[in-house]
Amino acid sequence: MRLAFMGSPDFAVPALRALHAAGHEIVAVYCQPPRPAGRGHAVHPCPVHAAAEALGLPVRTPARLRKDTAEHAAFAALGLDAAVVAAYGLIIPDPMLVAPRRGCINIHASLLPRWRGAAPIQAALLAGDTETGVTIMQVDSGLDTGPMLLRGSVPITPATTTPELHDALAELGAQLVLRALDEAPEPVPQPAEGATYAAKLTREDGKLDWTQDVAVLERRVRALNPWPGTFTLLDGAPLKVLAARPEAGAGEPGTVLDEALLVACGSGALRLLRVQAPGRGAMDAAAFLRGRRIAAGTRLG
């Protein structure tokens, strides 16, 4: 099948590779432009860009699409059977949505209509969902509102982290989109009820509010690492919290209850297991405390 692929982050790479391995003719890969990153601010291509070049596929990196009529025309001229979209990062305008014979098919990392939007993986963990999945859907002009083609689910356990869930859903999405192209299932409208939205995350979302229940905070640590990361303030400086577990305990929220980083929450207590101080590497709490004693009664903010 003659395809374009439109994606940018790591999540989209398994689908690109699966489509290529299956023998589909990928005539263009669209992704976000290279951007400065790292301490030296060197310009780096996004993961899909790097993967496409490794496969010998042509890459296009328009900075915007909505009013770029020349890009609309170039896309239409590709003579596509379909375009596969996976976390591309740009809104695809109507002239491009209708150009491929079978339209644009999106790999979305949730069981739609739950968790439409930018951060569905983290949202499922934050909410305490016991399962999530991937929906293959026909892209329309709305925000993840198009009709569904296929769905597949994966469980969420009390220990599931965002990196684990991300990788499982990326592989599931790759499998499902191959099926969708091969089987051409009949589109099914999304249910009118049950829609929820996963807003784009910011760094401020990572600050731990110790007045919340310990279960909420523990899920937050699992959901928001590695990005934007969770943190608390110790003597006014951010202390990243990379892993934690809920335990019994009570006290004024934010108070350290022992000398092994058990912190009182609004209900229950959170044991900090892995942390990172400014300018230092990530380390287990025990190693961190060997270099800096934090006495019971210390307040974290």
Short mmCIF file of C-alpha atoms in Angstrom, two decimals:
data_model
loop_
_atom_site.label_atom_id
_atom_site.label_comp_id
_atom_site.label_asym_id
_atom_site.label_seq_id
_atom_site.Cartn_x
_atom_site.Cartn_y
_atom_site.Cartn_z
CA MET A 1 0.00 0.00 0.00
CA ARG A 2 1.30 3.49 -0.84
CA LEU A 3 1.59 5.42 2.44
CA ALA A 4 2.78 8.55 4.15
CA PHE A 5 3.76 8.28 7.80
CA MET A 6 3.28 11.24 10.14
CA GLY A 7 4.83 11.03 13.61
CA SER A 8 7.60 12.47 15.75
CA PRO A 9 8.41 10.88 19.15
CA ASP A 10 9.64 7.46 20.26
CA PHE A 11 6.04 6.25 20.54
CA ALA A 12 5.66 6.36 16.74
CA VAL A 13 8.88 4.54 15.82
CA PRO A 14 7.63 0.92 16.23
CA ALA A 15 4.73 1.64 13.86
CA LEU A 16 7.02 3.15 11.22
CA ARG A 17 9.35 0.16 11.39
CA ALA A 18 6.46 -2.33 11.32
CA LEU A 19 4.93 -0.71 8.22
CA HIS A 20 8.29 -0.75 6.47
CA ALA A 21 8.97 -4.38 7.43
CA ALA A 22 5.51 -5.39 6.18
CA GLY A 23 6.42 -4.16 2.70
CA HIS A 24 4.26 -1.05 2.51
CA GLU A 25 5.57 1.65 0.19
CA ILE A 26 6.27 4.63 2.46
CA VAL A 27 6.80 7.52 0.07
CA ALA A 28 7.08 10.29 2.67
CA VAL A 29 7.66 10.58 6.40
CA TYR A 30 6.42 13.77 8.03
CA CYS A 31 7.76 14.76 11.44
CA GLN A 32 8.62 17.76 13.59
CA PRO A 33 11.66 19.81 12.48
CA PRO A 34 15.03 19.20 14.19
CA ARG A 35 15.38 21.32 17.33
CA PRO A 36 18.18 22.27 19.76
CA ALA A 37 18.52 19.89 22.70
CA GLY A 38 20.96 19.03 25.47
CA ARG A 39 23.55 21.15 27.22
CA GLY A 40 25.23 22.25 24.01
CA HIS A 41 21.90 23.04 22.34
CA ALA A 42 22.98 21.09 19.27
CA VAL A 43 20.21 20.53 16.73
CA HIS A 44 18.90 16.96 16.79
CA PRO A 45 16.29 15.22 14.64
CA CYS A 46 13.28 13.74 16.42
CA PRO A 47 13.18 9.93 16.89
CA VAL A 48 10.96 9.31 13.85
CA HIS A 49 13.23 11.45 11.67
CA ALA A 50 16.27 9.42 12.76
CA ALA A 51 14.45 6.10 12.26
CA ALA A 52 13.22 7.13 8.80
CA GLU A 53 16.70 8.11 7.65
CA ALA A 54 18.06 4.78 8.93
CA LEU A 55 15.45 3.02 6.78
CA GLY A 56 16.30 5.16 3.76
CA LEU A 57 12.92 6.90 3.68
CA PRO A 58 12.37 10.49 2.50
CA VAL A 59 11.61 12.92 5.34
CA ARG A 60 9.64 16.17 5.31
CA THR A 61 9.71 18.55 8.30
CA PRO A 62 7.31 21.46 7.73
CA ALA A 63 7.10 23.76 10.75
CA ARG A 64 3.36 24.26 10.20
CA LEU A 65 0.65 22.94 7.91
CA ARG A 66 -2.60 24.80 8.37
CA LYS A 67 -2.06 27.57 5.79
CA ASP A 68 0.73 25.98 3.77
CA THR A 69 -1.11 25.44 0.49
CA ALA A 70 2.09 24.35 -1.25
CA GLU A 71 2.48 21.54 1.29
CA HIS A 72 -1.18 20.59 0.84
CA ALA A 73 -0.61 20.27 -2.91
CA ALA A 74 2.63 18.31 -2.48
CA PHE A 75 0.87 15.90 -0.12
CA ALA A 76 -2.02 15.38 -2.53
CA ALA A 77 0.46 14.77 -5.37
CA LEU A 78 1.89 11.75 -3.53
CA GLY A 79 -1.10 9.68 -4.66
CA LEU A 80 -1.49 7.98 -1.28
CA ASP A 81 -3.69 5.06 -0.37
CA ALA A 82 -3.54 6.21 3.27
CA ALA A 83 -1.54 8.26 5.76
CA VAL A 84 -0.70 6.75 9.15
CA VAL A 85 -0.49 9.26 12.00
CA ALA A 86 1.10 8.66 15.41
CA ALA A 87 1.76 11.56 17.79
CA TYR A 88 2.76 13.83 14.92
CA GLY A 89 2.42 17.08 16.86
CA LEU A 90 0.76 19.22 14.18
CA ILE A 91 -2.93 19.53 13.34
CA ILE A 92 -3.54 18.08 9.89
CA PRO A 93 -5.72 20.47 7.85
CA ASP A 94 -8.79 19.29 5.95
CA PRO A 95 -7.19 19.37 2.46
CA MET A 96 -4.61 16.86 3.65
CA LEU A 97 -7.09 14.73 5.61
CA VAL A 98 -9.08 13.97 2.47
CA ALA A 99 -6.17 13.60 0.04
CA PRO A 100 -5.34 9.88 0.62
CA ARG A 101 -7.78 7.36 -0.83
CA ARG A 102 -8.49 5.89 2.63
CA GLY A 103 -7.86 9.11 4.53
CA CYS A 104 -5.59 9.53 7.55
CA ILE A 105 -5.51 6.77 10.16
CA ASN A 106 -4.37 7.65 13.68
CA ILE A 107 -2.75 5.50 16.39
CA HIS A 108 -4.06 6.94 19.68
CA ALA A 109 -2.76 5.69 23.04
CA SER A 110 -6.06 5.26 24.89
CA LEU A 111 -9.39 3.49 24.71
CA LEU A 112 -11.37 6.28 23.09
CA PRO A 113 -13.41 8.24 23.91
CA ARG A 114 -11.55 8.14 27.25
CA TRP A 115 -8.44 10.33 27.30
CA ARG A 116 -8.58 12.26 24.11
CA GLY A 117 -5.80 14.81 23.90
CA ALA A 118 -2.07 15.23 24.40
CA ALA A 119 -1.10 13.03 27.37
CA PRO A 120 -3.36 9.95 27.44
CA ILE A 121 -0.78 7.56 28.91
CA GLN A 122 -0.03 9.74 31.91
CA ALA A 123 -3.71 10.58 32.36
CA ALA A 124 -4.68 6.91 32.66
CA LEU A 125 -2.08 6.37 35.38
CA LEU A 126 -2.96 9.56 37.24
CA ALA A 127 -6.63 8.59 37.30
CA GLY A 128 -5.95 5.12 38.68
CA ASP A 129 -7.39 3.36 35.62
CA THR A 130 -6.97 -0.42 35.68
CA GLU A 131 -6.65 -0.68 31.91
CA THR A 132 -5.92 1.43 28.87
CA GLY A 133 -5.03 0.63 25.30
CA VAL A 134 -4.74 1.82 21.73
CA THR A 135 -7.47 2.98 19.37
CA ILE A 136 -6.92 3.06 15.62
CA MET A 137 -9.21 5.79 14.37
CA GLN A 138 -10.01 7.76 11.25
CA VAL A 139 -8.75 11.31 11.70
CA ASP A 140 -11.36 14.05 11.40
CA SER A 141 -11.21 17.78 12.12
CA GLY A 142 -11.94 17.32 15.84
CA LEU A 143 -9.62 16.48 18.73
CA ASP A 144 -9.42 12.66 18.62
CA THR A 145 -13.13 12.48 17.78
CA GLY A 146 -13.01 10.42 14.58
CA PRO A 147 -14.66 7.02 14.09
CA MET A 148 -12.84 3.97 15.45
CA LEU A 149 -11.43 1.15 13.35
CA LEU A 150 -9.79 -1.14 15.93
CA ARG A 151 -9.05 -1.17 19.66
CA GLY A 152 -6.76 -3.22 21.87
CA SER A 153 -6.29 -3.05 25.64
CA VAL A 154 -3.49 -3.58 28.16
CA PRO A 155 -3.80 -3.84 31.96
CA ILE A 156 -2.48 -1.24 34.38
CA THR A 157 -1.14 -2.73 37.61
CA PRO A 158 -0.37 -0.90 40.88
CA ALA A 159 3.28 -0.89 39.81
CA THR A 160 2.94 0.20 36.16
CA THR A 161 5.05 3.20 35.18
CA THR A 162 4.73 5.54 32.22
CA PRO A 163 7.83 4.16 30.40
CA GLU A 164 6.50 0.59 30.69
CA LEU A 165 3.04 1.57 29.51
CA HIS A 166 4.43 3.77 26.72
CA ASP A 167 6.47 0.90 25.27
CA ALA A 168 3.62 -1.62 25.53
CA LEU A 169 1.18 0.73 23.80
CA ALA A 170 3.67 1.66 21.07
CA GLU A 171 4.10 -2.02 20.16
CA LEU A 172 0.36 -2.65 20.35
CA GLY A 173 -0.29 0.35 18.10
CA ALA A 174 2.15 -1.00 15.52
CA GLN A 175 0.34 -4.36 15.46
CA LEU A 176 -3.12 -2.82 15.26
CA VAL A 177 -2.36 -0.36 12.47
CA LEU A 178 -1.07 -3.21 10.29
CA ARG A 179 -4.36 -5.01 10.88
CA ALA A 180 -6.38 -1.89 10.14
CA LEU A 181 -4.67 -1.45 6.78
CA ASP A 182 -4.99 -5.12 5.87
CA GLU A 183 -8.56 -5.71 7.09
CA ALA A 184 -10.16 -2.30 6.33
CA PRO A 185 -12.66 -2.60 9.22
CA GLU A 186 -15.86 -0.62 9.10
CA PRO A 187 -15.51 2.69 11.00
CA VAL A 188 -17.58 2.86 14.20
CA PRO A 189 -18.53 6.25 15.68
CA GLN A 190 -17.19 6.94 19.14
CA PRO A 191 -19.77 6.73 21.95
CA ALA A 192 -21.50 10.00 22.67
CA GLU A 193 -20.84 9.64 26.41
CA GLY A 194 -17.72 8.95 28.44
CA ALA A 195 -15.30 11.34 26.74
CA THR A 196 -12.46 12.65 28.91
CA TYR A 197 -9.51 14.85 28.00
CA ALA A 198 -5.81 14.55 28.80
CA ALA A 199 -4.34 18.04 28.77
CA LYS A 200 -0.77 18.75 27.73
CA LEU A 201 1.58 18.43 30.71
CA THR A 202 3.78 21.23 32.04
CA ARG A 203 6.69 21.23 34.49
CA GLU A 204 4.42 22.71 37.14
CA ASP A 205 2.32 19.54 37.07
CA GLY A 206 5.23 17.70 38.67
CA LYS A 207 5.18 19.52 42.02
CA LEU A 208 3.92 17.18 44.74
CA ASP A 209 1.08 18.53 46.86
CA TRP A 210 1.53 16.79 50.21
CA THR A 211 -2.04 17.55 51.26
CA GLN A 212 -3.25 14.95 48.76
CA ASP A 213 -3.89 11.30 49.57
CA VAL A 214 -0.84 9.02 49.41
CA ALA A 215 -2.39 6.92 46.61
CA VAL A 216 -2.78 10.03 44.44
CA LEU A 217 0.82 11.09 45.05
CA GLU A 218 2.26 7.62 44.42
CA ARG A 219 0.41 7.43 41.08
CA ARG A 220 1.75 10.88 40.25
CA VAL A 221 5.33 9.70 40.72
CA ARG A 222 4.74 6.69 38.45
CA ALA A 223 2.89 8.76 35.84
CA LEU A 224 5.06 11.85 35.50
CA ASN A 225 8.53 10.32 35.37
CA PRO A 226 10.63 10.78 33.33
CA TRP A 227 8.81 13.94 32.14
CA PRO A 228 7.91 16.43 33.46
CA GLY A 229 9.18 14.64 36.58
CA THR A 230 7.88 14.94 40.12
CA PHE A 231 9.58 17.04 42.75
CA THR A 232 9.26 18.59 46.17
CA LEU A 233 11.17 21.44 47.81
CA LEU A 234 13.88 20.75 50.37
CA ASP A 235 15.28 23.93 51.95
CA GLY A 236 13.87 25.85 48.98
CA ALA A 237 15.59 23.72 46.32
CA PRO A 238 13.83 21.16 44.13
CA LEU A 239 14.38 17.52 45.06
CA LYS A 240 13.26 15.20 42.26
CA VAL A 241 11.25 12.18 43.39
CA LEU A 242 11.86 9.35 40.94
CA ALA A 243 10.32 6.40 42.78
CA ALA A 244 8.20 6.02 45.92
CA ARG A 245 5.80 3.68 47.66
CA PRO A 246 2.80 4.23 49.94
CA GLU A 247 3.09 3.27 53.61
CA ALA A 248 1.20 3.73 56.85
CA GLY A 249 1.93 6.95 58.68
CA ALA A 250 0.35 10.19 59.81
CA GLY A 251 1.44 13.73 60.46
CA GLU A 252 1.30 17.26 59.15
CA PRO A 253 1.39 16.99 55.34
CA GLY A 254 4.91 17.39 54.02
CA THR A 255 6.57 16.46 57.32
CA VAL A 256 9.35 13.86 57.26
CA LEU A 257 8.29 11.17 59.76
CA ASP A 258 11.56 9.25 60.14
CA GLU A 259 15.19 9.42 59.03
CA ALA A 260 14.57 7.31 55.91
CA LEU A 261 12.42 9.80 53.96
CA LEU A 262 8.90 8.75 54.95
CA VAL A 263 6.76 11.83 54.26
CA ALA A 264 3.30 12.51 55.68
CA CYS A 265 0.52 13.09 53.15
CA GLY A 266 -3.04 14.31 53.52
CA SER A 267 -3.85 10.68 54.22
CA GLY A 268 -1.12 8.06 54.69
CA ALA A 269 2.59 8.54 54.02
CA LEU A 270 4.92 8.22 51.03
CA ARG A 271 8.33 6.57 51.28
CA LEU A 272 10.76 8.23 48.88
CA LEU A 273 12.86 5.47 47.29
CA ARG A 274 14.87 7.24 44.60
CA VAL A 275 15.66 10.95 44.42
CA GLN A 276 17.86 13.48 42.67
CA ALA A 277 19.16 16.74 44.08
CA PRO A 278 20.18 19.70 41.87
CA GLY A 279 23.54 19.11 40.21
CA ARG A 280 23.71 15.48 41.32
CA GLY A 281 22.83 12.16 39.74
CA ALA A 282 19.80 10.07 40.58
CA MET A 283 20.35 7.77 43.55
CA ASP A 284 18.55 5.52 45.98
CA ALA A 285 17.30 7.32 49.06
CA ALA A 286 19.73 5.42 51.30
CA ALA A 287 22.71 6.64 49.28
CA PHE A 288 21.34 10.18 49.22
CA LEU A 289 20.92 10.17 53.00
CA ARG A 290 24.50 9.02 53.54
CA GLY A 291 25.59 12.35 52.11
CA ARG A 292 22.88 14.45 53.73
CA ARG A 293 20.97 13.72 56.90
CA ILE A 294 17.31 14.73 56.84
CA ALA A 295 15.93 14.58 60.34
CA ALA A 296 12.39 13.61 61.31
CA GLY A 297 10.33 16.77 61.53
CA THR A 298 11.86 18.37 58.44
CA ARG A 299 9.22 20.01 56.27
CA LEU A 300 9.13 19.52 52.52
CA GLY A 301 7.29 22.04 50.38
#
